[in-house]
Amino acid sequence: MTTEVPASRSTPAGTPTLETVAALAGVSRSTVSRVINDSPKVTPEALAAVNKAIEELGYVPNRAARSLASRRTQAIALVIPENTARFFADPYFASVIQGAALRLAATDYTLTLLIASETDPEKSRRYLQSGNVDGALILSHHSDDRSYVALSRTLPVVFGGRPERHDDGPEPVYVDVDNTAAARDVVSLLVASGRRHIATIAGPTDMTAGLDRLEGWQSAMSDAGLPSHLVEHGDFTPASGAAAMERLLARGEPIDGLFAASAQMADGALSVLRQRGLVVPRDLGVVTFDDDYFAARATPPLTTVNQDEGEVGRTMAELLMRSIEGEDVPRVTIMPTRLINRRSQ
Amino acid sequence: MTTEVPASRSTPAGTPTLETVAALAGVSRSTVSRVINDSPKVTPEALAAVNKAIEELGYVPNRAARSLASRRTQAIALVIPENTARFFADPYFASVIQGAALRLAATDYTLTLLIASETDPEKSRRYLQSGNVDGALILSHHSDDRSYVALSRTLPVVFGGRPERHDDGPEPVYVDVDNTAAARDVVSLLVASGRRHIATIAGPTDMTAGLDRLEGWQSAMSDAGLPSHLVEHGDFTPASGAAAMERLLARGEPIDGLFAASAQMADGALSVLRQRGLVVPRDLGVVTFDDDYFAARATPPLTTVNQDEGEVGRTMAELLMRSIEGEDVPRVTIMPTRLINRRSQ
DNA sequence: CTGAAAGCGCTAACAG
DNA sequence: CTGTTAGCGCTTTCAG
């Protein structure tokens, strides 16, 4: 009647295709395509007819075909480090991912989990470069993974946390909080409580969050005219926090204050202190970073820095999508933090 | 010379396509395709030539085109519940995911993170049904999500943990441990220590792991001729464990033993006990399930049930891939558990 | 605003 | 074993 479908036995009864919809709606495939991609130039009538047909047939566009024709994959990679279990177990990352995933769930983008193999970093790079995804969200970027920063040159990429810049590398887009300032502020609370022998369990030296928080601690110490040699490093896990605390105590120097760069490490440290019969905040004040379960439910609950991790993830997704769309996005987005005073200092 | 490429200005210099490779190798596109899909029927010479060309060009097959033509997506969905943050923060799930992800990383499959919206479960179902993925890995399946079990009828699906069967539903494929037996065994340790007033903080009633562990506790109790009315439920999170512990204590009955159905809940419970000045195991014995950080680093470290979560994930991935390949796979795979006695009972 | 035509890059019979 | 021939289902100029 309208379009002479030429004995097209191509789609007899299988899943409906764009063509099936077109036939039912009495329009051409192009029009259906326009509706799907909500092009503005479609008459209300056509639009209604098509939508009705789509509804009736329960039509869902085929991703592969779409992606092949449009040269966009509608997929975003979530690049996370190899030790996924440890990574996920950190409430910080879990929340960031949730934020990003929920934002993306409201769109047509798909989130592809990409484990960055440390033994074969080339593999991920190849995957990302080969048009498998439209962009990438990169979390917990060790500063020696320069290749990821370089990636920004050929693929829209957004980092969670400031990646380390490398001389000739491009300016990466990232979302972060002001770790240095927040750490300085929370340590100042310790100082204000009269603590004078303040140690820190710092994060890993190959992550900017760790370095920045350490810098914040140092800055607060020097502002107060206090020495800053009581430093031990952990890797943000509770176990590493416990080990660091033991090393700190083993030094035999007086300690009356502690800043752990993550609540998980603080938790590990507390278990050691408890074992030694040391009571917080009576014997020493403890403050930390991240307002998660570990900080809130510690014995005692800890004074800490709160940040909205979900919002970080949401923002990362948002920036990436805009960047994919060709928009110019800000290189740096700093999210706010808040001091949570639980009197553990 | 060999194949008269008809002025094909289709791929001038962009990313190399199968055709570019064919031309360079002096064979037809079919042969290149065969090599890519390592078909056995290719002469060593052709194979060498093609591989050389691929290497030289840095050719990477286009996923979308491949998927469109072959009607396979090479993608696997990882379906997880909406509250991703809480979910990830559970070391159990984090490890299972890591196991599955690492197994899949060694293959051509891609892992797509699918957040199962609880408000709109249809959305995930539609996505899964619409040929976006070749199969699905489903974690933490609440027993009322019948739709996922029904999915098994049309898509290869593997569950992590036994899903609740529904009358007319298909027999789902799943990987799990014997929660009931393991729980019974660990509770028996409590009984053997002379505990007589043993309470339990059970898991949620809509997850089989919770129900099975509760059943194990009950079974151990009745075997010992002890009453089993001291039950409070949590949702596997530390906070819920703390709340349940408080409810338990509020009952005012004597309690000299506790079985928390997850180490995270045990951790929450311990923080409450500590607050009340109760000492473990002096005042009461505590045992739990899962040998993660929470159990190992608790004060005191807890007697618990160990299972290899990574292996669970690996097995799930394995089964799913075989199932996608059309192979018949066992409906039920029970992984071993091990009792870890840390003398906290 | 809409339809027709021409592919996107690859796989899959089917002959040879 | 290899090449030829058709599409997979959708987007996208380009006319109209």
XYZ file of C-alpha atoms (C1' of nucleotides) in Angstrom:
722
model
C 0.000 0.000 0.000
C 2.505 2.542 1.106
C 5.845 0.851 0.896
C 5.992 -2.166 -1.325
C 7.933 -4.485 0.915
C 9.586 -6.755 -1.645
C 8.745 -10.225 -0.393
C 11.103 -9.447 2.423
C 11.170 -12.746 4.237
C 14.132 -11.409 6.109
C 12.257 -11.000 9.375
C 9.420 -13.461 9.405
C 8.579 -13.595 13.080
C 11.848 -13.187 14.933
C 12.520 -10.126 17.014
C 10.971 -7.107 15.395
C 13.303 -4.923 13.421
C 13.143 -1.338 12.405
C 11.555 -2.512 9.196
C 8.756 -4.318 10.990
C 7.987 -1.162 12.869
C 8.076 0.917 9.711
C 5.620 -1.391 8.008
C 3.220 -1.382 10.920
C 3.400 2.356 11.291
C 3.085 2.916 7.574
C 6.235 4.980 7.259
C 9.737 4.416 5.990
C 12.575 2.995 7.994
C 14.239 6.362 7.964
C 11.372 7.868 9.844
C 11.438 5.159 12.439
C 15.131 5.723 12.804
C 14.515 9.410 13.316
C 11.996 8.718 16.002
C 14.347 6.390 17.801
C 17.054 8.991 17.778
C 14.513 11.617 18.641
C 15.226 13.838 15.755
C 13.140 17.017 15.982
C 11.979 16.832 12.382
C 9.163 14.329 12.546
C 5.499 15.236 12.324
C 3.535 14.537 15.470
C 1.370 12.104 13.538
C 4.290 10.087 12.265
C 5.821 10.139 15.685
C 2.648 8.871 17.300
C 2.203 6.126 14.739
C 5.762 4.962 15.125
C 5.682 5.028 18.887
C 2.499 3.046 18.847
C 4.028 0.447 16.567
C 7.142 0.255 18.718
C 5.029 -0.236 21.761
C 2.890 -2.886 20.160
C 5.807 -4.885 18.904
C 7.942 -4.375 21.953
C 10.625 -3.289 19.584
C 14.115 -2.672 20.888
C 16.792 -1.393 18.520
C 19.723 -3.650 17.905
C 22.777 -2.207 19.523
C 25.299 -3.785 17.218
C 23.602 -2.585 14.060
C 23.188 0.829 15.483
C 26.728 1.021 16.583
C 28.023 -0.275 13.278
C 26.090 2.290 11.295
C 26.642 5.229 13.570
C 30.187 4.442 14.570
C 29.376 4.969 18.210
C 29.262 2.126 20.665
C 27.125 3.636 23.375
C 29.467 1.904 25.752
C 31.643 3.406 28.449
C 34.489 1.555 30.061
C 34.933 1.605 33.809
C 38.622 1.000 34.247
C 39.612 -0.295 37.631
C 42.815 -1.768 38.942
C 43.516 -5.416 38.883
C 42.937 -6.076 42.528
C 39.258 -5.631 42.123
C 38.283 -7.259 45.375
C 40.366 -4.951 47.485
C 39.296 -2.058 45.359
C 35.597 -2.736 45.618
C 35.886 -3.423 49.291
C 36.840 0.198 49.758
C 33.564 1.974 50.413
C 34.913 5.026 48.673
C 35.220 3.357 45.306
C 32.066 1.365 45.777
C 30.139 4.600 46.196
C 31.797 6.364 43.300
C 30.964 3.466 41.048
C 27.424 3.412 42.251
C 27.080 7.094 41.501
C 28.429 6.694 37.999
C 26.449 3.552 37.300
C 23.184 5.077 38.415
C 23.726 8.149 36.295
C 24.489 6.039 33.279
C 21.558 3.726 33.926
C 19.310 6.625 33.040
C 20.880 6.849 29.598
C 21.522 4.550 26.692
C 25.090 4.036 27.701
C 26.301 0.726 28.883
C 29.041 0.357 31.489
C 31.757 -2.097 30.634
C 33.906 -3.299 33.492
C 37.513 -3.286 32.449
C 40.058 -4.771 34.779
C 43.363 -3.139 34.102
C 45.808 -5.978 34.157
C 49.012 -4.820 35.746
C 51.054 -7.456 34.039
C 49.725 -6.563 30.605
C 48.666 -2.911 30.597
C 48.833 -2.955 26.817
C 45.796 -5.137 26.717
C 43.490 -2.566 28.258
C 44.984 0.193 26.217
C 44.384 -1.729 23.044
C 40.857 -2.452 24.058
C 40.161 1.179 24.777
C 41.838 2.416 21.624
C 40.102 0.011 19.326
C 36.753 1.660 19.246
C 35.135 -0.707 21.692
C 33.885 2.154 23.800
C 33.007 5.795 23.372
C 34.866 6.858 26.481
C 36.375 5.704 29.748
C 36.023 6.367 33.439
C 39.290 5.683 35.216
C 39.506 5.064 38.920
C 42.429 4.734 41.295
C 45.071 5.656 38.892
C 48.562 4.945 40.116
C 50.854 7.694 39.092
C 53.010 5.387 37.066
C 50.207 4.372 34.753
C 51.101 7.143 32.366
C 49.481 5.331 29.509
C 46.054 6.206 30.818
C 46.733 9.881 30.817
C 48.059 9.552 27.294
C 44.807 7.910 26.354
C 43.050 11.218 26.831
C 44.524 12.263 23.573
C 42.503 9.808 21.541
C 39.508 8.976 23.694
C 37.246 10.955 25.983
C 38.436 10.034 29.457
C 37.539 11.201 32.942
C 39.587 10.324 35.979
C 38.324 9.843 39.494
C 40.941 11.587 41.583
C 43.715 13.724 40.200
C 46.059 11.677 38.034
C 49.694 12.557 38.057
C 50.544 14.767 35.118
C 53.494 13.857 32.989
C 55.543 16.493 31.266
C 54.380 16.103 27.714
C 51.101 14.376 28.491
C 47.723 15.952 27.776
C 45.769 17.735 30.499
C 43.551 15.054 31.933
C 39.959 15.716 32.983
C 39.304 14.704 36.553
C 36.963 15.034 39.509
C 38.382 15.196 42.986
C 38.180 16.891 46.343
C 40.802 19.157 47.809
C 42.586 16.438 49.717
C 45.332 18.677 50.966
C 43.087 21.328 52.446
C 40.695 18.849 53.982
C 43.510 16.875 55.556
C 45.070 20.055 56.916
C 41.778 21.054 58.469
C 41.085 17.776 60.154
C 44.631 17.579 61.502
C 44.248 21.088 62.850
C 41.469 19.785 65.033
C 43.984 17.448 66.574
C 46.343 20.321 67.187
C 43.543 22.388 68.670
C 42.913 19.598 71.159
C 46.392 20.109 72.469
C 48.018 17.129 70.794
C 51.703 17.695 70.155
C 53.077 14.342 69.061
C 50.979 13.689 66.026
C 51.712 10.780 63.726
C 50.177 9.942 60.391
C 49.433 6.761 58.575
C 49.725 8.022 55.053
C 48.377 6.488 51.874
C 50.480 4.894 49.182
C 53.052 7.164 47.608
C 51.924 6.300 44.132
C 48.459 7.732 44.534
C 47.887 11.433 44.541
C 45.176 11.179 47.198
C 47.764 9.649 49.492
C 50.362 12.270 48.705
C 47.966 15.174 49.003
C 46.655 14.095 52.371
C 50.172 13.656 53.608
C 50.957 17.140 52.425
C 47.917 18.425 54.295
C 49.127 16.809 57.482
C 52.597 18.257 57.038
C 51.177 21.656 56.394
C 49.071 21.575 59.566
C 52.068 20.391 61.539
C 54.399 23.053 60.317
C 51.716 25.701 60.815
C 51.608 24.594 64.426
C 55.373 24.479 64.685
C 55.314 20.746 65.269
C 57.754 18.196 63.860
C 56.544 15.933 61.122
C 58.674 12.862 61.158
C 56.133 10.364 62.503
C 55.043 8.998 59.144
C 54.294 5.443 58.095
C 52.633 4.412 54.853
C 49.791 2.018 54.177
C 47.812 1.171 51.069
C 44.419 2.311 52.288
C 43.409 -1.137 53.504
C 42.645 -1.901 57.156
C 45.401 -4.481 57.354
C 47.970 -1.991 56.158
C 46.693 0.490 58.717
C 47.228 -2.004 61.490
C 50.734 -2.776 60.299
C 51.600 0.895 60.037
C 50.306 1.534 63.550
C 52.548 -1.192 64.869
C 55.552 0.291 63.145
C 54.655 3.670 64.564
C 54.421 2.325 68.106
C 57.589 0.334 67.647
C 59.478 3.563 67.214
C 59.160 4.041 70.918
C 58.439 7.746 70.647
C 55.552 9.380 72.417
C 52.420 9.669 70.285
C 49.326 11.503 71.375
C 47.631 12.042 68.047
C 47.052 10.179 64.797
C 45.801 11.094 61.364
C 45.034 8.038 59.252
C 44.618 8.907 55.585
C 41.660 6.581 55.205
C 39.026 5.328 57.590
C 39.856 1.778 56.685
C 43.429 2.301 57.785
C 42.180 4.037 60.919
C 40.099 0.991 61.667
C 43.124 -1.262 61.400
C 45.091 1.111 63.591
C 42.371 1.172 66.213
C 42.377 -2.580 66.510
C 46.090 -2.407 67.294
C 45.618 0.386 69.821
C 42.871 -1.585 71.490
C 45.146 -4.561 71.782
C 47.740 -2.433 73.505
C 45.134 -1.117 75.889
C 45.351 2.394 74.539
C 42.093 4.306 74.714
C 40.902 6.903 72.193
C 40.662 9.799 72.749
C 41.951 9.510 76.303
C 45.448 8.328 75.431
C 45.602 9.693 71.935
C 43.373 11.565 69.544
C 42.538 10.001 66.199
C 41.148 11.659 63.087
C 40.795 10.294 59.605
C 39.497 10.775 56.075
C 36.233 9.465 54.553
C 32.985 9.290 56.385
C 32.104 5.680 55.748
C 31.088 2.813 57.947
C 34.608 2.385 59.212
C 34.763 5.919 60.529
C 31.213 6.126 61.804
C 31.065 2.753 63.490
C 34.600 2.689 64.874
C 35.108 2.481 68.603
C 35.007 5.366 69.213
C 33.398 6.943 66.137
C 35.997 9.106 64.454
C 36.272 12.739 63.563
C 36.728 12.730 59.832
C 36.318 14.366 56.424
C 33.090 13.757 54.622
C 32.750 13.851 50.864
C 29.887 12.838 48.649
C 31.344 9.910 46.753
C 28.168 9.227 44.846
C 28.238 12.745 43.555
C 31.811 12.288 42.436
C 30.751 9.306 40.360
C 27.725 11.088 38.989
C 29.831 14.044 37.980
C 32.416 11.850 36.330
C 29.729 10.204 34.224
C 28.215 13.539 33.375
C 31.485 15.039 32.254
C 32.353 12.015 30.220
C 29.058 12.025 28.385
C 29.391 15.672 27.570
C 32.921 15.111 26.463
C 31.814 12.270 24.201
C 29.219 14.563 22.748
C 32.067 16.808 21.718
C 31.438 19.447 24.325
C 34.339 21.187 26.010
C 34.406 20.242 29.661
C 36.354 21.678 32.570
C 39.648 19.956 33.205
C 39.274 20.075 36.931
C 36.206 19.680 39.099
C 36.701 19.973 42.835
C 33.881 18.655 44.972
C 33.256 20.031 48.460
C 34.178 18.300 51.702
C 32.852 18.694 55.191
C 34.458 18.157 58.571
C 32.614 15.700 60.801
C 33.591 16.292 64.394
C 32.933 13.227 66.536
C 35.265 14.310 69.331
C 37.746 11.519 68.799
C 40.602 13.987 68.558
C 46.597 -8.654 -8.699
C 44.657 -11.253 -6.858
C 41.459 -9.581 -5.796
C 40.437 -6.707 -7.980
C 39.446 -4.256 -5.294
C 36.932 -2.117 -7.168
C 38.160 1.383 -6.511
C 37.120 0.786 -2.940
C 37.743 4.161 -1.437
C 35.737 2.941 1.515
C 38.695 2.671 3.841
C 41.291 5.150 2.675
C 43.475 5.417 5.727
C 41.176 5.104 8.725
C 41.382 2.127 11.028
C 42.264 -0.957 9.063
C 39.389 -3.250 8.222
C 39.234 -6.867 7.383
C 39.456 -5.853 3.758
C 42.677 -3.945 4.256
C 44.179 -6.998 5.839
C 42.942 -9.233 3.051
C 44.499 -7.013 0.440
C 47.835 -6.838 2.196
C 47.886 -10.577 2.787
C 46.779 -11.304 -0.734
C 43.789 -13.402 0.262
C 40.046 -12.932 0.422
C 38.170 -11.418 3.291
C 36.726 -14.813 4.134
C 40.146 -16.180 4.797
C 40.986 -13.334 7.071
C 37.723 -13.886 8.862
C 38.575 -17.555 9.267
C 41.917 -16.694 10.740
C 40.375 -14.287 13.182
C 37.912 -16.881 14.334
C 40.642 -19.474 14.276
C 38.928 -21.829 11.977
C 41.029 -24.976 11.520
C 40.719 -24.939 7.754
C 43.345 -22.463 6.710
C 46.680 -23.355 5.166
C 49.688 -22.496 7.255
C 50.884 -20.158 4.540
C 47.646 -18.213 4.383
C 47.533 -18.095 8.132
C 51.052 -16.742 8.352
C 50.412 -14.133 5.684
C 47.240 -12.964 7.356
C 48.769 -12.845 10.791
C 51.641 -10.860 9.439
C 49.281 -8.385 7.806
C 47.223 -8.111 10.970
C 50.352 -7.468 12.947
C 51.646 -4.890 10.522
C 48.399 -3.007 10.396
C 47.612 -3.348 14.052
C 44.250 -4.552 12.934
C 41.544 -5.128 15.520
C 38.204 -6.535 14.426
C 35.195 -4.314 14.852
C 33.009 -5.678 17.586
C 29.777 -4.227 16.337
C 30.162 -5.550 12.831
C 31.137 -8.903 14.120
C 28.280 -9.053 16.479
C 25.793 -7.891 13.890
C 26.863 -10.540 11.417
C 27.300 -13.382 13.845
C 24.390 -12.577 16.089
C 26.554 -12.940 19.148
C 27.569 -10.004 21.246
C 30.554 -11.418 23.102
C 29.178 -9.534 26.061
C 28.099 -10.901 29.415
C 25.974 -8.949 31.831
C 26.850 -8.819 35.494
C 23.534 -8.173 37.160
C 23.784 -6.702 40.602
C 21.220 -5.134 42.878
C 20.499 -1.483 42.904
C 22.309 -0.650 46.059
C 25.614 -1.115 44.413
C 27.634 0.636 47.048
C 26.449 -1.565 49.846
C 26.751 -4.548 47.619
C 30.296 -3.863 46.536
C 31.300 -3.022 50.033
C 30.577 -6.591 50.980
C 33.903 -8.362 50.568
C 32.062 -11.494 49.553
C 30.589 -9.987 46.430
C 33.689 -8.007 45.677
C 35.675 -11.238 45.566
C 33.137 -13.124 43.510
C 33.119 -10.351 40.967
C 36.844 -10.262 40.870
C 36.948 -13.980 40.233
C 34.460 -13.739 37.401
C 36.047 -10.651 35.901
C 39.511 -12.144 35.887
C 38.303 -15.320 34.243
C 36.522 -13.342 31.568
C 39.461 -11.019 31.044
C 41.289 -13.980 29.558
C 38.624 -14.350 26.895
C 36.978 -12.189 24.280
C 33.977 -11.607 26.455
C 33.219 -8.219 27.837
C 31.567 -7.714 31.216
C 28.699 -5.280 31.254
C 27.659 -3.931 34.605
C 23.904 -3.988 34.871
C 22.316 -2.366 37.863
C 19.000 -4.019 38.461
C 16.701 -1.161 39.237
C 14.276 -2.233 41.882
C 11.742 0.343 40.877
C 11.805 -0.712 37.265
C 12.818 -4.366 37.064
C 11.348 -4.517 33.591
C 14.134 -2.365 32.325
C 16.863 -4.866 33.110
C 14.770 -7.711 31.842
C 14.218 -5.947 28.575
C 17.869 -5.193 28.243
C 18.808 -8.790 28.851
C 16.164 -10.166 26.544
C 16.961 -7.870 23.691
C 20.077 -9.549 22.528
C 22.427 -7.083 24.125
C 24.358 -9.853 25.802
C 25.073 -13.505 25.258
C 24.437 -14.420 28.853
C 24.140 -13.116 32.389
C 25.759 -13.593 35.756
C 23.308 -12.805 38.513
C 24.381 -11.985 42.025
C 22.464 -11.521 45.231
C 19.153 -12.572 43.945
C 16.292 -11.771 46.248
C 13.808 -14.561 46.221
C 11.070 -12.334 44.959
C 12.885 -11.452 41.772
C 11.250 -14.347 39.998
C 11.763 -12.688 36.673
C 15.446 -13.508 36.764
C 14.855 -17.174 37.160
C 12.372 -17.008 34.313
C 15.093 -15.424 32.237
C 16.945 -18.720 32.232
C 14.437 -19.911 29.722
C 15.594 -17.552 27.034
C 19.142 -16.638 27.950
C 22.075 -18.513 29.411
C 22.172 -17.431 33.030
C 24.225 -18.430 36.035
C 23.351 -17.404 39.567
C 25.755 -16.777 42.380
C 24.031 -18.375 45.326
C 20.988 -20.569 45.091
C 18.022 -18.604 43.783
C 14.616 -19.482 45.097
C 12.844 -21.827 42.746
C 9.326 -21.015 41.712
C 6.820 -23.735 40.934
C 6.691 -23.555 37.195
C 10.006 -21.785 36.703
C 12.954 -23.393 34.959
C 15.741 -25.057 36.916
C 18.291 -22.314 37.359
C 22.024 -22.939 37.131
C 23.873 -21.766 40.205
C 27.096 -21.946 42.162
C 26.964 -21.919 45.935
C 28.338 -23.438 49.095
C 26.410 -25.603 51.505
C 25.364 -22.778 53.755
C 23.233 -24.926 55.990
C 25.874 -27.514 56.744
C 28.637 -24.971 57.225
C 26.488 -22.892 59.566
C 25.536 -25.982 61.549
C 29.173 -26.927 61.923
C 30.356 -23.567 63.096
C 27.484 -23.267 65.566
C 28.353 -26.705 66.873
C 31.697 -25.309 67.913
C 29.843 -22.873 70.102
C 27.853 -25.704 71.639
C 31.014 -27.696 72.174
C 32.424 -24.782 74.145
C 29.607 -25.204 76.598
C 27.482 -22.293 75.399
C 23.827 -22.864 76.101
C 22.112 -19.563 75.386
C 23.052 -19.101 71.782
C 21.524 -16.312 69.730
C 21.818 -15.669 66.033
C 21.857 -12.579 63.900
C 20.378 -14.013 60.754
C 20.544 -12.681 57.242
C 17.622 -11.218 55.366
C 14.696 -13.566 54.892
C 14.560 -12.894 51.206
C 17.966 -14.315 50.448
C 18.538 -18.019 50.477
C 21.999 -17.641 52.000
C 20.326 -15.980 54.975
C 17.663 -18.628 55.263
C 20.042 -21.525 54.872
C 22.431 -20.260 57.511
C 19.531 -19.737 59.855
C 18.438 -23.272 59.198
C 21.946 -24.480 59.974
C 21.886 -22.671 63.291
C 18.496 -24.124 64.143
C 19.635 -27.564 63.244
C 22.702 -27.318 65.485
C 20.553 -25.995 68.289
C 17.981 -28.717 68.101
C 20.692 -31.364 67.786
C 22.026 -30.068 71.088
C 18.588 -29.912 72.600
C 18.792 -26.143 72.931
C 15.985 -23.652 72.323
C 16.168 -21.553 69.188
C 14.146 -18.464 69.800
C 16.961 -15.920 70.062
C 16.798 -14.742 66.477
C 17.115 -11.247 65.027
C 17.556 -10.398 61.376
C 19.983 -8.076 59.646
C 20.749 -7.408 56.012
C 24.375 -8.522 56.070
C 25.701 -5.002 56.679
C 27.669 -4.060 59.794
C 25.118 -1.453 60.800
C 22.312 -3.969 60.686
C 24.411 -6.339 62.779
C 24.839 -3.689 65.420
C 21.123 -2.962 65.479
C 20.254 -6.635 65.714
C 22.676 -7.076 68.595
C 21.007 -4.288 70.450
C 17.607 -5.841 69.941
C 18.971 -9.142 71.153
C 20.394 -7.606 74.322
C 17.229 -5.624 74.868
C 15.343 -8.858 75.277
C 16.933 -9.156 78.676
C 17.551 -12.865 78.379
C 20.905 -14.423 79.127
C 23.106 -14.868 76.057
C 26.419 -16.654 76.116
C 26.863 -17.375 72.436
C 26.264 -15.691 69.094
C 26.266 -16.791 65.504
C 26.224 -13.855 63.103
C 25.372 -14.923 59.562
C 28.007 -12.642 58.077
C 31.277 -11.296 59.348
C 30.153 -7.772 58.595
C 27.188 -8.211 60.892
C 29.445 -9.798 63.484
C 31.612 -6.734 63.308
C 28.677 -4.482 63.984
C 27.590 -6.709 66.830
C 31.044 -6.652 68.363
C 31.092 -2.895 68.444
C 27.881 -2.995 70.482
C 29.219 -5.641 72.816
C 32.354 -3.621 73.346
C 30.296 -0.604 74.247
C 28.472 -2.618 76.857
C 31.721 -3.837 78.271
C 31.119 -7.418 77.253
C 34.235 -9.342 76.408
C 34.527 -12.057 73.771
C 34.992 -14.914 74.352
C 34.991 -14.456 78.121
C 31.385 -13.297 78.435
C 30.059 -14.842 75.268
C 31.371 -16.831 72.358
C 30.979 -15.466 68.863
C 31.237 -17.291 65.538
C 30.354 -16.130 62.087
C 30.383 -16.811 58.351
C 32.918 -15.613 55.750
C 36.582 -15.346 56.338
C 37.140 -11.779 55.270
C 38.819 -8.808 56.838
C 35.930 -8.291 59.209
C 36.292 -11.763 60.669
C 40.057 -11.915 60.650
C 40.735 -8.467 62.023
C 37.885 -8.291 64.509
C 38.700 -7.889 68.178
C 39.033 -10.745 68.871
C 39.516 -12.486 65.504
C 36.527 -14.713 64.928
C 36.001 -18.389 64.368
C 34.274 -18.577 61.028
C 33.516 -20.387 57.778
C 35.922 -19.890 54.945
C 34.953 -20.203 51.310
C 36.866 -19.337 48.185
C 34.805 -16.500 46.747
C 37.125 -15.921 43.831
C 36.660 -19.512 42.826
C 32.898 -19.092 42.992
C 33.136 -16.223 40.530
C 35.514 -18.091 38.296
C 33.237 -21.080 38.215
C 30.223 -18.960 37.449
C 31.983 -17.418 34.478
C 33.155 -20.806 33.323
C 29.712 -22.338 33.486
C 28.150 -19.416 31.720
C 30.602 -19.525 28.858
C 30.053 -23.218 28.398
C 26.351 -22.683 28.556
C 26.557 -19.964 25.906
C 28.525 -22.351 23.766
C 25.518 -24.623 23.915
C 27.046 -27.122 26.250
C 24.931 -28.759 28.928
C 26.140 -27.639 32.317
C 25.356 -28.923 35.788
C 22.457 -27.151 37.436
C 24.103 -27.101 40.820
C 27.721 -26.599 41.759
C 28.558 -26.694 45.447
C 31.918 -25.297 46.408
C 33.734 -26.471 49.528
C 33.962 -24.566 52.809
C 36.427 -24.797 55.647
C 36.054 -24.061 59.336
C 38.525 -21.514 60.687
C 38.827 -21.894 64.412
C 40.144 -18.737 66.026
C 38.934 -19.639 69.518
C 36.383 -16.888 69.729
C 33.643 -19.334 70.627
C 9.445 16.767 6.783
C 10.038 12.087 4.502
C 11.664 8.241 1.465
C 15.285 5.868 -1.318
C 19.690 4.237 -1.603
C 24.022 3.171 -0.019
C 26.714 1.401 3.065
C 29.002 0.497 8.353
C 32.689 -4.190 8.853
C 32.045 -8.645 9.406
C 30.209 -13.659 9.030
C 28.202 -17.469 6.686
C 26.548 -20.567 3.410
C 27.753 -22.168 -0.987
C 30.268 -23.316 -4.828
C 34.505 -24.418 -6.543
C 41.010 -25.115 1.667
C 39.417 -20.546 -0.479
C 36.667 -17.043 -2.837
C 31.905 -15.274 -3.968
C 27.741 -13.648 -2.630
C 24.504 -12.041 0.489
C 23.047 -9.988 4.023
C 23.019 -8.794 9.809
C 19.755 -4.009 11.408
C 20.537 0.464 11.527
C 22.060 5.407 10.140
C 22.749 8.785 6.848
C 23.260 11.709 2.885
C 20.539 13.205 -0.780
C 16.571 14.122 -3.396
C 11.965 15.290 -3.327
